[in-house]
GROMACS .gro file of C-alpha atoms in nm:
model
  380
    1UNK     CA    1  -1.194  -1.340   1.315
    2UNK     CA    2  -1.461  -1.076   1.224
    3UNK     CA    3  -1.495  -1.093   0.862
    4UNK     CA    4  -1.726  -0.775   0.852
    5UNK     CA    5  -1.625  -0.431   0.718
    6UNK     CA    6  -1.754  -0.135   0.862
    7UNK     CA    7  -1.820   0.230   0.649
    8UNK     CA    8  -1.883   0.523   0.763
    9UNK     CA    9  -1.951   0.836   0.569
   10UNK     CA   10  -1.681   1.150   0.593
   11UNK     CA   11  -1.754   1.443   0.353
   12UNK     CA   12  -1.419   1.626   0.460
   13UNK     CA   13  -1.118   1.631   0.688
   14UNK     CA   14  -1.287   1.833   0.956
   15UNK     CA   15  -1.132   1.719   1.296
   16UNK     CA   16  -1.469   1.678   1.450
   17UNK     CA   17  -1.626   1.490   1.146
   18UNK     CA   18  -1.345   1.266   1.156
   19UNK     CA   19  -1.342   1.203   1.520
   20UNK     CA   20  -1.722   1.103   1.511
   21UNK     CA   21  -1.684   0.886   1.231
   22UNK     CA   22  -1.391   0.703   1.362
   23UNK     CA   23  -1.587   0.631   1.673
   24UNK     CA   24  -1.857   0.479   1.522
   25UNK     CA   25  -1.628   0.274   1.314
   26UNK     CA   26  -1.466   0.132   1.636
   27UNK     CA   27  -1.757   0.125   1.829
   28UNK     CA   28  -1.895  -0.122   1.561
   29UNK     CA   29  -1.571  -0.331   1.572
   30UNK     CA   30  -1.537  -0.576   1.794
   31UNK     CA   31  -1.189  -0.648   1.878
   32UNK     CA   32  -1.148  -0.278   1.927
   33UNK     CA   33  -1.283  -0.333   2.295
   34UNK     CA   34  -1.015  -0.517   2.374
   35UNK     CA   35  -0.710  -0.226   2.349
   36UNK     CA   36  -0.740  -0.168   2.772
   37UNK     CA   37  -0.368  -0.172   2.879
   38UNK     CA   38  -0.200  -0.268   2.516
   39UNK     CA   39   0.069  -0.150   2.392
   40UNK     CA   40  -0.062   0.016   2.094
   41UNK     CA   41   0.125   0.075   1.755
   42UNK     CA   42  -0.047   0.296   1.466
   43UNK     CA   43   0.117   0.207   1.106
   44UNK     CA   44   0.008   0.478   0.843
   45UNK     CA   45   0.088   0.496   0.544
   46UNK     CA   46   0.367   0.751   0.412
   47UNK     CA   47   0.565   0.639   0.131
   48UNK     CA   48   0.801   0.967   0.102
   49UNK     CA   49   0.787   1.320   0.186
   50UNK     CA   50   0.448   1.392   0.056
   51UNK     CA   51   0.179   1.748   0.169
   52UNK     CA   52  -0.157   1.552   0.304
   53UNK     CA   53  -0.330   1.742   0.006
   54UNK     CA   54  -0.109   1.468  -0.208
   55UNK     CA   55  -0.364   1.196  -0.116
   56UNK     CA   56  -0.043   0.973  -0.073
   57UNK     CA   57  -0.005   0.962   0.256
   58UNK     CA   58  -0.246   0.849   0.569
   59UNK     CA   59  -0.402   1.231   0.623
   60UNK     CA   60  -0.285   1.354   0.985
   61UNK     CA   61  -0.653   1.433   1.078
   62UNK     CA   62  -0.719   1.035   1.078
   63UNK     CA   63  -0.432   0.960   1.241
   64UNK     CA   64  -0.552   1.254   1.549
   65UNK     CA   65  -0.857   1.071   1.520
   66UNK     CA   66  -0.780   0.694   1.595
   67UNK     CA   67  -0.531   0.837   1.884
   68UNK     CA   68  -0.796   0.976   2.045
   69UNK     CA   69  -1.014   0.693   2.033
   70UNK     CA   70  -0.778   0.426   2.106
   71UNK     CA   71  -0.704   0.664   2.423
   72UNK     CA   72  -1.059   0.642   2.526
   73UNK     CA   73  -1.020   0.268   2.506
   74UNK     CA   74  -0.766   0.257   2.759
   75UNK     CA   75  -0.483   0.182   2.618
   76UNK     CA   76  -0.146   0.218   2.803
   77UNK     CA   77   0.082   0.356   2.497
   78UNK     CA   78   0.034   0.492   2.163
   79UNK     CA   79   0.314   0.497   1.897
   80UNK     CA   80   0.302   0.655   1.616
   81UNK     CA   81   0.575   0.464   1.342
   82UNK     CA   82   0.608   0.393   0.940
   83UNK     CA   83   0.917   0.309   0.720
   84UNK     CA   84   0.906   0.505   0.417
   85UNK     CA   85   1.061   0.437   0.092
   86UNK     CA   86   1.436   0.526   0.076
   87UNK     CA   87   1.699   0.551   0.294
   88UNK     CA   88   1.589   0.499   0.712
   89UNK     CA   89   1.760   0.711   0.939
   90UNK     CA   90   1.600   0.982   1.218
   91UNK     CA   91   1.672   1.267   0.968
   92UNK     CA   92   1.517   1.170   0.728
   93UNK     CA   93   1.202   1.004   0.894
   94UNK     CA   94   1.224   1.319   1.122
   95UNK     CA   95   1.170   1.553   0.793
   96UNK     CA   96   0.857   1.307   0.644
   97UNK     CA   97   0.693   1.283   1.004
   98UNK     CA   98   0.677   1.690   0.965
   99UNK     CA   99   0.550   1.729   0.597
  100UNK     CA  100   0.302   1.510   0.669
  101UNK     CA  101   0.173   1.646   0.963
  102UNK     CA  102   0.226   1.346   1.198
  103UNK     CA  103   0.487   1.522   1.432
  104UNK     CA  104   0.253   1.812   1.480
  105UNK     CA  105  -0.037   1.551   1.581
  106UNK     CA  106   0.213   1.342   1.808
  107UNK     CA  107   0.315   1.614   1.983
  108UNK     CA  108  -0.021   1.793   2.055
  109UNK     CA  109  -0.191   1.444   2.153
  110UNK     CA  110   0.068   1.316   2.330
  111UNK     CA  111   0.169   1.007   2.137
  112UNK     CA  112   0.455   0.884   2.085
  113UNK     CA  113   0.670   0.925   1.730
  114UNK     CA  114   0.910   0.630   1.683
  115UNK     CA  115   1.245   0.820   1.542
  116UNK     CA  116   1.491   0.535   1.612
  117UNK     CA  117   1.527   0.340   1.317
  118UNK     CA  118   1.613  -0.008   1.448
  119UNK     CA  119   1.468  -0.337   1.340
  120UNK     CA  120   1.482  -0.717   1.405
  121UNK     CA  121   1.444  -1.059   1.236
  122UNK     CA  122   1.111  -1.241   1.320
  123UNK     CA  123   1.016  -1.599   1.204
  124UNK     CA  124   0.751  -1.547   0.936
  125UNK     CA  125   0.591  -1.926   0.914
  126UNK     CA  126   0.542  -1.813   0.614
  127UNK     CA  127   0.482  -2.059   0.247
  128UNK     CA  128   0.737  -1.861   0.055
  129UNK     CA  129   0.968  -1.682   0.337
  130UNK     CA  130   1.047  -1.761   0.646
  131UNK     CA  131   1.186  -1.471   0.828
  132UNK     CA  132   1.115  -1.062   0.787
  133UNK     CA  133   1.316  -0.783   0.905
  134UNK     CA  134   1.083  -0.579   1.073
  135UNK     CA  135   1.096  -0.212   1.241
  136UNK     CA  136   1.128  -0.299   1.586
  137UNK     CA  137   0.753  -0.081   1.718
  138UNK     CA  138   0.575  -0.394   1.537
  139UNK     CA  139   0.774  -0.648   1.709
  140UNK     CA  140   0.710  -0.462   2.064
  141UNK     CA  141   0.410  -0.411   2.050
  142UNK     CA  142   0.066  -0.527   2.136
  143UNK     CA  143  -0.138  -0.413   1.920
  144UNK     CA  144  -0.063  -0.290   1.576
  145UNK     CA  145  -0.399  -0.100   1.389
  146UNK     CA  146  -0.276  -0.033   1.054
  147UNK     CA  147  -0.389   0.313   0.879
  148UNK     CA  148  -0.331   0.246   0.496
  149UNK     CA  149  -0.473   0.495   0.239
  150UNK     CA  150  -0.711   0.380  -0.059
  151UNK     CA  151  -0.503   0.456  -0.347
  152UNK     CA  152  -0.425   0.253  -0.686
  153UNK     CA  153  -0.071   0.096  -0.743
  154UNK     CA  154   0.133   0.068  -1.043
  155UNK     CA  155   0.276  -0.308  -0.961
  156UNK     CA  156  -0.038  -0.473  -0.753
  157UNK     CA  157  -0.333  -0.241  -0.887
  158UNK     CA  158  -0.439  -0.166  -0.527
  159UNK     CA  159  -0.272  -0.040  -0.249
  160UNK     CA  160  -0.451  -0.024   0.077
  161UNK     CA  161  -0.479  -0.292   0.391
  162UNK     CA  162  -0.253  -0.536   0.299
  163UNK     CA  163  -0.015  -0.350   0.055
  164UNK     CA  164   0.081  -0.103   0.352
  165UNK     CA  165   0.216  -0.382   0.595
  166UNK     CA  166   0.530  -0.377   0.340
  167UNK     CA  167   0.614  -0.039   0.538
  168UNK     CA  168   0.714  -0.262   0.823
  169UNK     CA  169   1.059  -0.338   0.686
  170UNK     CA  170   1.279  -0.114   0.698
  171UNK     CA  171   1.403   0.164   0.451
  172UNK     CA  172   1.585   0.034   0.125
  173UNK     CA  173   1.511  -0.329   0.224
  174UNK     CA  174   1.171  -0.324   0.060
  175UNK     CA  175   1.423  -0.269  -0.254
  176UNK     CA  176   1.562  -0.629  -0.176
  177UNK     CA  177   1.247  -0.797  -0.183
  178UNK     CA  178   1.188  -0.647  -0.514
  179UNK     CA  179   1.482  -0.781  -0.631
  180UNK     CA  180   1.421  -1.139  -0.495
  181UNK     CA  181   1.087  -1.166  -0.650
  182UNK     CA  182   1.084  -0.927  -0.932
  183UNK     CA  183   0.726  -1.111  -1.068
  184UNK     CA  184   0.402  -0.972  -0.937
  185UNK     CA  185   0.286  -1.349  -0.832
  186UNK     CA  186   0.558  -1.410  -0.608
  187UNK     CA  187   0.587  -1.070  -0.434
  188UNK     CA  188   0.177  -1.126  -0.388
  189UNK     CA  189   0.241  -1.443  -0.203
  190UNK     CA  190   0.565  -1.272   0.004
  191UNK     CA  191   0.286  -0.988   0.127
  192UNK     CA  192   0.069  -1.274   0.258
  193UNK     CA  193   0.310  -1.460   0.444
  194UNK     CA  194   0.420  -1.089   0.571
  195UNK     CA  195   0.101  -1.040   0.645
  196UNK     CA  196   0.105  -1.362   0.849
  197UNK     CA  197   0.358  -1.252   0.997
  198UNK     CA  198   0.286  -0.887   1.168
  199UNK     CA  199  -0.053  -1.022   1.257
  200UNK     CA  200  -0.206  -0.648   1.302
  201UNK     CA  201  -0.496  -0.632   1.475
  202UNK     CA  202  -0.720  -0.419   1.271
  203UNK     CA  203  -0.759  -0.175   1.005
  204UNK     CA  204  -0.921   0.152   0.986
  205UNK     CA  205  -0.885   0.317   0.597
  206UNK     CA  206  -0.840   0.705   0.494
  207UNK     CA  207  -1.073   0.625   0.149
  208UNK     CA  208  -1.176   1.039   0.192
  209UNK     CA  209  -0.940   1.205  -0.059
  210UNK     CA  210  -0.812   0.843  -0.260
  211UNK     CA  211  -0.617   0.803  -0.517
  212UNK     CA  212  -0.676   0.692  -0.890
  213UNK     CA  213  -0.474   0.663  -1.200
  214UNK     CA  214  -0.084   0.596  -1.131
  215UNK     CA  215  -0.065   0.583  -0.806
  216UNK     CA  216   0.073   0.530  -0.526
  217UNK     CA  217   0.238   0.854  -0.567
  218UNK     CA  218   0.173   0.962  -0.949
  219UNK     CA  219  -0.192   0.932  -0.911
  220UNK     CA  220  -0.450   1.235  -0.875
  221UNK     CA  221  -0.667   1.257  -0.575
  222UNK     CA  222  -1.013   1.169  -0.585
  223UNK     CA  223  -1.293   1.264  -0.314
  224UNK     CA  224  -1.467   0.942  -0.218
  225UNK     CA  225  -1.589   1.081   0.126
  226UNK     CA  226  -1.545   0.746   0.341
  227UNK     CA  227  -1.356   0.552   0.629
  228UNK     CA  228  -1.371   0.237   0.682
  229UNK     CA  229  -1.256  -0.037   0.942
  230UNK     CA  230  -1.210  -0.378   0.918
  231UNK     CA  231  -1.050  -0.699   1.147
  232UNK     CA  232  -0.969  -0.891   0.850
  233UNK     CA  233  -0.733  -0.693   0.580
  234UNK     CA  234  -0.787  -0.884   0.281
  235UNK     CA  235  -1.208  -0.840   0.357
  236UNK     CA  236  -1.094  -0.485   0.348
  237UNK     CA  237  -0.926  -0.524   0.008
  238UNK     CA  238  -1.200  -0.735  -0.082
  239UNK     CA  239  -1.433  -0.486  -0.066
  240UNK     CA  240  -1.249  -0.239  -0.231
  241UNK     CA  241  -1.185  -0.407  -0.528
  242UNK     CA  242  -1.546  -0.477  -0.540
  243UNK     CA  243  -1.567  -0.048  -0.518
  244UNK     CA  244  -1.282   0.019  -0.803
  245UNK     CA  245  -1.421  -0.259  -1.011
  246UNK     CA  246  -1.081  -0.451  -1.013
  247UNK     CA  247  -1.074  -0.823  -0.988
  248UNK     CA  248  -0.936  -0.945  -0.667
  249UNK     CA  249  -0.778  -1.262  -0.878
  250UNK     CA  250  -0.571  -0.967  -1.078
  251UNK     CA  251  -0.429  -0.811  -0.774
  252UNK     CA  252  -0.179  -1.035  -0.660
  253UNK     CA  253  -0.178  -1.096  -0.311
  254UNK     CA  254  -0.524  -1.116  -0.287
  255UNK     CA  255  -0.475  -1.406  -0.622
  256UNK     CA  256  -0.239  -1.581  -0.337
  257UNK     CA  257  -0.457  -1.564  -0.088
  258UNK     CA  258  -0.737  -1.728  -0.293
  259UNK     CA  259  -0.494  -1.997  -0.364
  260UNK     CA  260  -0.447  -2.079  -0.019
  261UNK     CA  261  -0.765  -2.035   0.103
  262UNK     CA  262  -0.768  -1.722   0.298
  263UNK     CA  263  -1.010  -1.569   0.117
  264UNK     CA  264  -1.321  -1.577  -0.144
  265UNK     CA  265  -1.234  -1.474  -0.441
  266UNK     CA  266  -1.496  -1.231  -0.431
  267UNK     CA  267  -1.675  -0.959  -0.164
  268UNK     CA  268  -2.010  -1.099  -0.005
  269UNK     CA  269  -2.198  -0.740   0.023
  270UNK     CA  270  -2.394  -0.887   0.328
  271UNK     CA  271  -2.036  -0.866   0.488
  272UNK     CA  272  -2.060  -0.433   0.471
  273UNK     CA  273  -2.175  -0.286   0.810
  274UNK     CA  274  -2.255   0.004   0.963
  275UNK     CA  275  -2.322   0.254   0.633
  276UNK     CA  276  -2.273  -0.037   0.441
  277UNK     CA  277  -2.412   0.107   0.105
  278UNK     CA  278  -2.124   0.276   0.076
  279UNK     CA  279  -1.983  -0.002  -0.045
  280UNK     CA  280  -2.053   0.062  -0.431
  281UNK     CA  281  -1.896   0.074  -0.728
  282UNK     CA  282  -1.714   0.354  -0.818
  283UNK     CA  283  -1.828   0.467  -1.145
  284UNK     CA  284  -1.484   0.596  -1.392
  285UNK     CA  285  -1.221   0.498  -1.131
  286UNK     CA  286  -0.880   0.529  -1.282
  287UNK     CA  287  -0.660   0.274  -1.279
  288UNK     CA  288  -0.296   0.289  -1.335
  289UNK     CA  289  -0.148   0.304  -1.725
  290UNK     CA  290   0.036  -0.012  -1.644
  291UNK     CA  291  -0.281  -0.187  -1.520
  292UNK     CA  292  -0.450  -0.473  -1.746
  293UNK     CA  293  -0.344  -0.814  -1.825
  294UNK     CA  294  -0.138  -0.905  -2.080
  295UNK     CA  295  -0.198  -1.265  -2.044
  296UNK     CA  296  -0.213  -1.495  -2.376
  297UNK     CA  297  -0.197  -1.821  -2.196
  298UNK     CA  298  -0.551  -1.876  -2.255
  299UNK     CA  299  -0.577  -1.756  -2.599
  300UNK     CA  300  -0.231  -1.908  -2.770
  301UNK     CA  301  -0.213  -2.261  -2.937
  302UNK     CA  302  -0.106  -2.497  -2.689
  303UNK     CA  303   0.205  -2.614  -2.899
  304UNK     CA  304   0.360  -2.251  -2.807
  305UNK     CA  305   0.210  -2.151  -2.483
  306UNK     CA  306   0.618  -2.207  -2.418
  307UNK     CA  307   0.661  -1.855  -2.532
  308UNK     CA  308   0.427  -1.726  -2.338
  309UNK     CA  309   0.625  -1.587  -2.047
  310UNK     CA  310   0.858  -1.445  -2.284
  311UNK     CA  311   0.603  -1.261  -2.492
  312UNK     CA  312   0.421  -1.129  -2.195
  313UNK     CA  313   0.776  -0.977  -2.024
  314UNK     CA  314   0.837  -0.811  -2.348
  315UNK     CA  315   0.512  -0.669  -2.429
  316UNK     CA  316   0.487  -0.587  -2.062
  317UNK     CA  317   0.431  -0.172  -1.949
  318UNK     CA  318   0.775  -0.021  -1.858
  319UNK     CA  319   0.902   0.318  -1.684
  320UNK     CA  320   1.048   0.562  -1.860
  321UNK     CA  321   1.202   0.916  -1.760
  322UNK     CA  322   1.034   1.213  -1.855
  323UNK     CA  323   1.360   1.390  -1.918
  324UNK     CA  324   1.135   1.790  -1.913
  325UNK     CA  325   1.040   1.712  -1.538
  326UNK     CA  326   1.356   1.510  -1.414
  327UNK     CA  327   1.546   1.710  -1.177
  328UNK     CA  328   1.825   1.469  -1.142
  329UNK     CA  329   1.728   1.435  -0.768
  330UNK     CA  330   1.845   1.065  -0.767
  331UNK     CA  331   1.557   0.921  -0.562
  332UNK     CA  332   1.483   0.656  -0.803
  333UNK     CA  333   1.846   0.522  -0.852
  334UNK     CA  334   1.815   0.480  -0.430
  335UNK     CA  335   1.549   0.289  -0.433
  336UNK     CA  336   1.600   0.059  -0.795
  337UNK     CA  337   1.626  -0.308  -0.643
  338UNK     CA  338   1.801  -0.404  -0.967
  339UNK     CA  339   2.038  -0.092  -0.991
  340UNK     CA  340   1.920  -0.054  -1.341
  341UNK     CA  341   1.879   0.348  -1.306
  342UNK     CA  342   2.221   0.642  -1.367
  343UNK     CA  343   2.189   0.942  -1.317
  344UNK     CA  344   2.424   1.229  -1.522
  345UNK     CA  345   2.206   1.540  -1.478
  346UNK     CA  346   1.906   1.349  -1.539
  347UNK     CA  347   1.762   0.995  -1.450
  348UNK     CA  348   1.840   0.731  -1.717
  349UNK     CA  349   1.691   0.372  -1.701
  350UNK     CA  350   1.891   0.084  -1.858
  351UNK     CA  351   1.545  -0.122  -1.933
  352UNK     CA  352   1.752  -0.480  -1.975
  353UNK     CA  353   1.780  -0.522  -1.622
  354UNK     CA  354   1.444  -0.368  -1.527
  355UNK     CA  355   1.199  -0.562  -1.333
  356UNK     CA  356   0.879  -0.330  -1.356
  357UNK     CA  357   0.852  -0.301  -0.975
  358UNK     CA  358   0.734   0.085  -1.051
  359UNK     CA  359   0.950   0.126  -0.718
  360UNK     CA  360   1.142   0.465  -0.875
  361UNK     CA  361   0.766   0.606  -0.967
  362UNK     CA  362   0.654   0.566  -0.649
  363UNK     CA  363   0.971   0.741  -0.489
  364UNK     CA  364   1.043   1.023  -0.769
  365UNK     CA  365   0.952   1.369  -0.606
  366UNK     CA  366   0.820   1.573  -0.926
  367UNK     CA  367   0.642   1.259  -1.095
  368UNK     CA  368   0.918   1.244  -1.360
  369UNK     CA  369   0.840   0.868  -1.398
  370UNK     CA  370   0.616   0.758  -1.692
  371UNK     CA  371   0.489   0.430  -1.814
  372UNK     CA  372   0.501   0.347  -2.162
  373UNK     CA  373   0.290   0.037  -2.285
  374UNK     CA  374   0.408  -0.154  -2.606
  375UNK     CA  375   0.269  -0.022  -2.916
  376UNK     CA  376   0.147  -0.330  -3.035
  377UNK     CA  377  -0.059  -0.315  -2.752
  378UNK     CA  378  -0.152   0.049  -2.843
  379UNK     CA  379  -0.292  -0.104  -3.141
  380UNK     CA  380  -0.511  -0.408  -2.980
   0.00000   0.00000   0.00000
């Protein structure tokens, strides 16, 4: 596997800026010579019904982009398919595929925009699980090049190569996993053995307009002017921890692939090509309000290092409703794995059973969804 990633430099989301970067990008990378006659599959990322201006979702111009350039590859399909947060059915992906600007796209480059809905069980192999229900364009198809966004991420810090496969399973099922590994260490090692199990073939990254702060959804945008392709997706994530100053051990599935040997534990810098110095540090790049360890293992006395676990759950950040911008919309009661959320007007969360997932930020509309840290944390 190529273990390079490739940059390329994209002040804006002019269509013919785009297009040229994206083909150097892929003209750089090697597998992408090999798309003649595949069945190709383009995952963005889309999260809800979000405006491109958002900086949420995978920005239409992109996606125009890598069509065209996968068509001058040869290749003898192109879909166009994602599984939002929330409920799945053609309605509703119908309605997200059009704020987003993907059905225009489809339909004036003459892809195809997967509207059915349906999914299947594959065999992961995986350590921790060993089957996924998957949206059935990644199981039929050749080639999947995944299109995440460079944003930050309330539960895992960063959201990007990796943290975008979870859109291949379906709809309110991404709740479920939630629910059957509520800690951030074990969800990190489900995304790897999902990530063994799509096996997508490459990556190419909207980092133009990113993210920073709470995101993926309650963030602000942020220009960073860049695209960015890479073989290997936790490289990719690699590298852009190295660029938001985050330590790959503290994002979680890139702390289990370290443990099983998938990956350095750091980026090697010799490993950015093409306009490789744009692989820099960010200077004042937000994380979320929730991000920062609240580990004491290391610190407490060893004769109650038992309490630990407790202490670090209690003290941990939590959501909260802002009750001036709820409009009792009930998006984050759909998608609460735990079922912890009511709503009577407004949203109310019943914060025994919460898990800190940050699944109802990332789904509520009007960013209604705040995180409150402990204040004896406030006062560290």
């Amino acid at each position: 596997m190529d273990n390079n990633v490739y940059f390329a430099a994209a002040a804006s989301y002019d269509q013919q800026t785009m297009d040229a970067a994206v083909e150097r990008l892929l003209s750089q990378l090697p597998i992408a010579d090999t798309l003649a006659g595949k069945k190709v599959l383009l995952k963005p990322n889309l999260l809800a019904k979000h405006a491109p201006e958002r900086a949420v979702t995978t920005h239409p111009v992109l996606v125009r982009a890598v069509i065209r350039a996968v068509r001058r590859r040869g290749a003898a399909s192109i879909t166009v398919a994602d599984s939002p947060g929330g409920v799945y059915n053609p309605a509703i992906l119908r309605s997200i595929y059009k704020v987003s600007g993907l059905a225009d796209v489809c339909r004036e480059e003459g892809a195809v925009l997967y509207t059915d809905c349906k999914s299947r069980e594959k065999a992961s192999g995986g350590r921790l699980v060993r089957a996924f229900t998957l949206i059935e364009p990644v199981l039929d198809c050749d080639v999947l090049i995944n299109l995440p966004k460079l944003k930050t991420h309330m539960m895992t810090g960063l959201s990007a190569a990796t943290k975008n496969l979870f859109g291949c399973i379906p709809g309110l099922q991404k709740a479920e996993w939630h629910m059957r590994f509520p800690d951030k260490e074990r969800f990190g090692e489900m995304l790897i053995d999902l990530l063994g199990c799509v096996k997508p073939g490459f990556a190419v990254l909207d980092g133009i307009l990113a993210q920073e702060g709470d995101g993926p959804a309650g963030g602000t945008p942020r220009m960073v002017g860049l695209v960015a392709a890479a073989e290997n997706h936790l490289q990719m994530d690699l590298a852009l921890c190295h660029m938001l100053n985050i330590r790959p051990k503290d994002v979680p599935y890139l702390n289990a692939a370290i443990g099983r040997g998938l990956c350095p534990e750091r980026f090697d810098l010799a490993c950015a090509k093409g306009e490789g110095e744009l692989c820099r540090s960010i200077p004042g790049y937000r994380l979320p309000s929730s991000w920062g360890s609240v580990d004491f293992a290391d610190k407490a006395p060893r004769a109650v290092r038992w309490a630990v676990p407790a202490v670090e759950r209690l003290l941990a950040p939590r959501p909260v409703i802002n009750k001036r911008r709820c409009i009792g919309c009930g998006k984050c009661a759909e998608i609460c794995p735990q079922h912890t959320i009511t709503v009577e007007g407004k949203a109310h969360i019943h914060p025994a059973k919460c898990i800190r997932c940050f699944c109802c930020h990332e789904m509520c509309p009007v960013k209604a969804i705040d995180t409150r840290r402990s204040f004896l944390l406030k006062k560290l």
